[in-house]
Coordinates of C-alpha atoms in Angstrom, one line a residue:
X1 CA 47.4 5.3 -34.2
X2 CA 46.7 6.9 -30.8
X3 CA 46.9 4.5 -28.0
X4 CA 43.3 3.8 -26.8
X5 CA 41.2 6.1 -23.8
X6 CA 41.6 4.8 -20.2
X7 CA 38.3 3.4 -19.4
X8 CA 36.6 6.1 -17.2
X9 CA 36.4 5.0 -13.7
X10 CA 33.0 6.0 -11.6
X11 CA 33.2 7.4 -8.5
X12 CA 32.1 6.0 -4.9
X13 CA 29.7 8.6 -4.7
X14 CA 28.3 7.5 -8.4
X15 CA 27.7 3.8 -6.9
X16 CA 26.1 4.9 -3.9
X17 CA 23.7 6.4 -5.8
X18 CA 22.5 4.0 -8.0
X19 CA 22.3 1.7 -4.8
X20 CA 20.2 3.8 -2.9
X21 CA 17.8 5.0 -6.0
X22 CA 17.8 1.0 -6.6
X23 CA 16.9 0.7 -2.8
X24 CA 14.2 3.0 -3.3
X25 CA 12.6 0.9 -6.2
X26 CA 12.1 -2.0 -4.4
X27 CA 11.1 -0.7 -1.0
X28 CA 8.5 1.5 -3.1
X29 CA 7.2 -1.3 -4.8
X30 CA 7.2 -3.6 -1.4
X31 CA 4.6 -0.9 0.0
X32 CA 2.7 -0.8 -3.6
X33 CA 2.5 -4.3 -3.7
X34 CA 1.1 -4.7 0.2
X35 CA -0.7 -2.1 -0.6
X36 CA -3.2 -3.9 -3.3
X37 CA -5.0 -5.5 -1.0
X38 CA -5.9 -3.4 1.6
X39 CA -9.6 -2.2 3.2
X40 CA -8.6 0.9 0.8
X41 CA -9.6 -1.3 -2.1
X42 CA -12.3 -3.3 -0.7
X43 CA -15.6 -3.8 -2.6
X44 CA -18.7 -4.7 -1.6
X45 CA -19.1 -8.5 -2.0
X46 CA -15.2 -8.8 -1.2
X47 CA -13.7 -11.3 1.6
X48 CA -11.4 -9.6 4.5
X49 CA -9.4 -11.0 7.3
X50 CA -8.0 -8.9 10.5
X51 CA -4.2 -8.8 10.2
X52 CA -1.8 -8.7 12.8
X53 CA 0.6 -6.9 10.5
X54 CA 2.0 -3.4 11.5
X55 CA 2.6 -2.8 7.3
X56 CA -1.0 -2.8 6.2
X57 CA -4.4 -1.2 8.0
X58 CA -6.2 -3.6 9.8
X59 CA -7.7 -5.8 7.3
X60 CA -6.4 -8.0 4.2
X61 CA -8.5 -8.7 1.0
X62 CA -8.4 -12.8 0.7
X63 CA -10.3 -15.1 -1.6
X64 CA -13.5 -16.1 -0.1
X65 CA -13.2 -19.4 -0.6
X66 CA -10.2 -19.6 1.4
X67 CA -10.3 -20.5 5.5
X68 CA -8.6 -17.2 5.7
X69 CA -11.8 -15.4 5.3
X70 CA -13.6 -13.1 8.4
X71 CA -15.8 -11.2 7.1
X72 CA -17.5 -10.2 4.1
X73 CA -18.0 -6.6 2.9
X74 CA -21.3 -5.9 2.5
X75 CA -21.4 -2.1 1.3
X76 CA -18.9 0.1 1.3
X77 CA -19.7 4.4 2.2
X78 CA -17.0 6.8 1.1
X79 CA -16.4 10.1 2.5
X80 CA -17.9 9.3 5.5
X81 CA -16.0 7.9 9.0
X82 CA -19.7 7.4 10.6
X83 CA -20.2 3.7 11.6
X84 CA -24.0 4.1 11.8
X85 CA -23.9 4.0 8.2
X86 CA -24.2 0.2 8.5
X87 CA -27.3 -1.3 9.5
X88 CA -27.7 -3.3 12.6
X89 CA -26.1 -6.3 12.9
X90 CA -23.2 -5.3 11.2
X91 CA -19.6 -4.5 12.1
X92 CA -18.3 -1.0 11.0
X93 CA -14.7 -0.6 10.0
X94 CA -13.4 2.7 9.8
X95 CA -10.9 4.2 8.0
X96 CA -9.5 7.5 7.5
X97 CA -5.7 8.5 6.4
X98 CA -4.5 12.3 5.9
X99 CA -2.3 12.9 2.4
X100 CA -0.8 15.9 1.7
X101 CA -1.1 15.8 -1.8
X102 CA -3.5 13.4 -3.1
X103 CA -6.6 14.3 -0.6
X104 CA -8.0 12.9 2.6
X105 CA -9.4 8.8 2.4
X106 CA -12.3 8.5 4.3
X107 CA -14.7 5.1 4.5
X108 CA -16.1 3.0 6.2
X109 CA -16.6 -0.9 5.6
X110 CA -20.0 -2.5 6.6
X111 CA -18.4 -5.8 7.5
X112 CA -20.9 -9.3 8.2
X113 CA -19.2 -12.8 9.6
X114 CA -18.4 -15.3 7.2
X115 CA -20.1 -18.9 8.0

């Protein structure tokens, strides 16, 4: 019988990689995850709070019930970054973010204060 294979050592440059792809996962799905409730994906009808964060835009989606709550959304205009869109009375929040690839966002929130 032939005396069994050496088990194959990886290289330091093998490991590194696979740290930093892992890295990559989970600081991708960090962003993802802030991401989720963002002005971005606010509806009409949807609870917001200002944030102090420097990781999201401005405002956070948060359960109406909840003291956290600021403002509600009352309609929401795509395409647009023109706060007259929202009738008087209202607070306008703007938004507009540049991507290369997947196209220009461009809203703005009509925004009344929660009682």
């Amino acid at each position: 019988m032939p005396p069994p294979q050496p088990a194959k050592r990886r290289s330091a440059k093998a490991i590194l990689k696979g740290i930093g792809l892992v890295i990559a996962v989970i600081v991708f799905a960090f962003f993802w995850i802030v991401s989720q409730d963002d002005a971005e994906n606010a509806e009409a009808g949807d609870c917001v709070q200002k944030s102090s964060s420097s990781l999201d835009d401005g405002l956070k989606v948060v359960d109406c019930s909840s003291s956290e709550a600021q403002y509600k959304v009352s309609t929401v205009h795509n395409d647009t970054t023109d706060p007259t869109v929202c009738a008087e009375g209202e607070s306008a929040y703007t938004k507009s973010v540049h991507r290369r690839r997947s196209g220009d966002t461009r809203m703005v929130l009509c925004l009344t204060t929660v009682k």
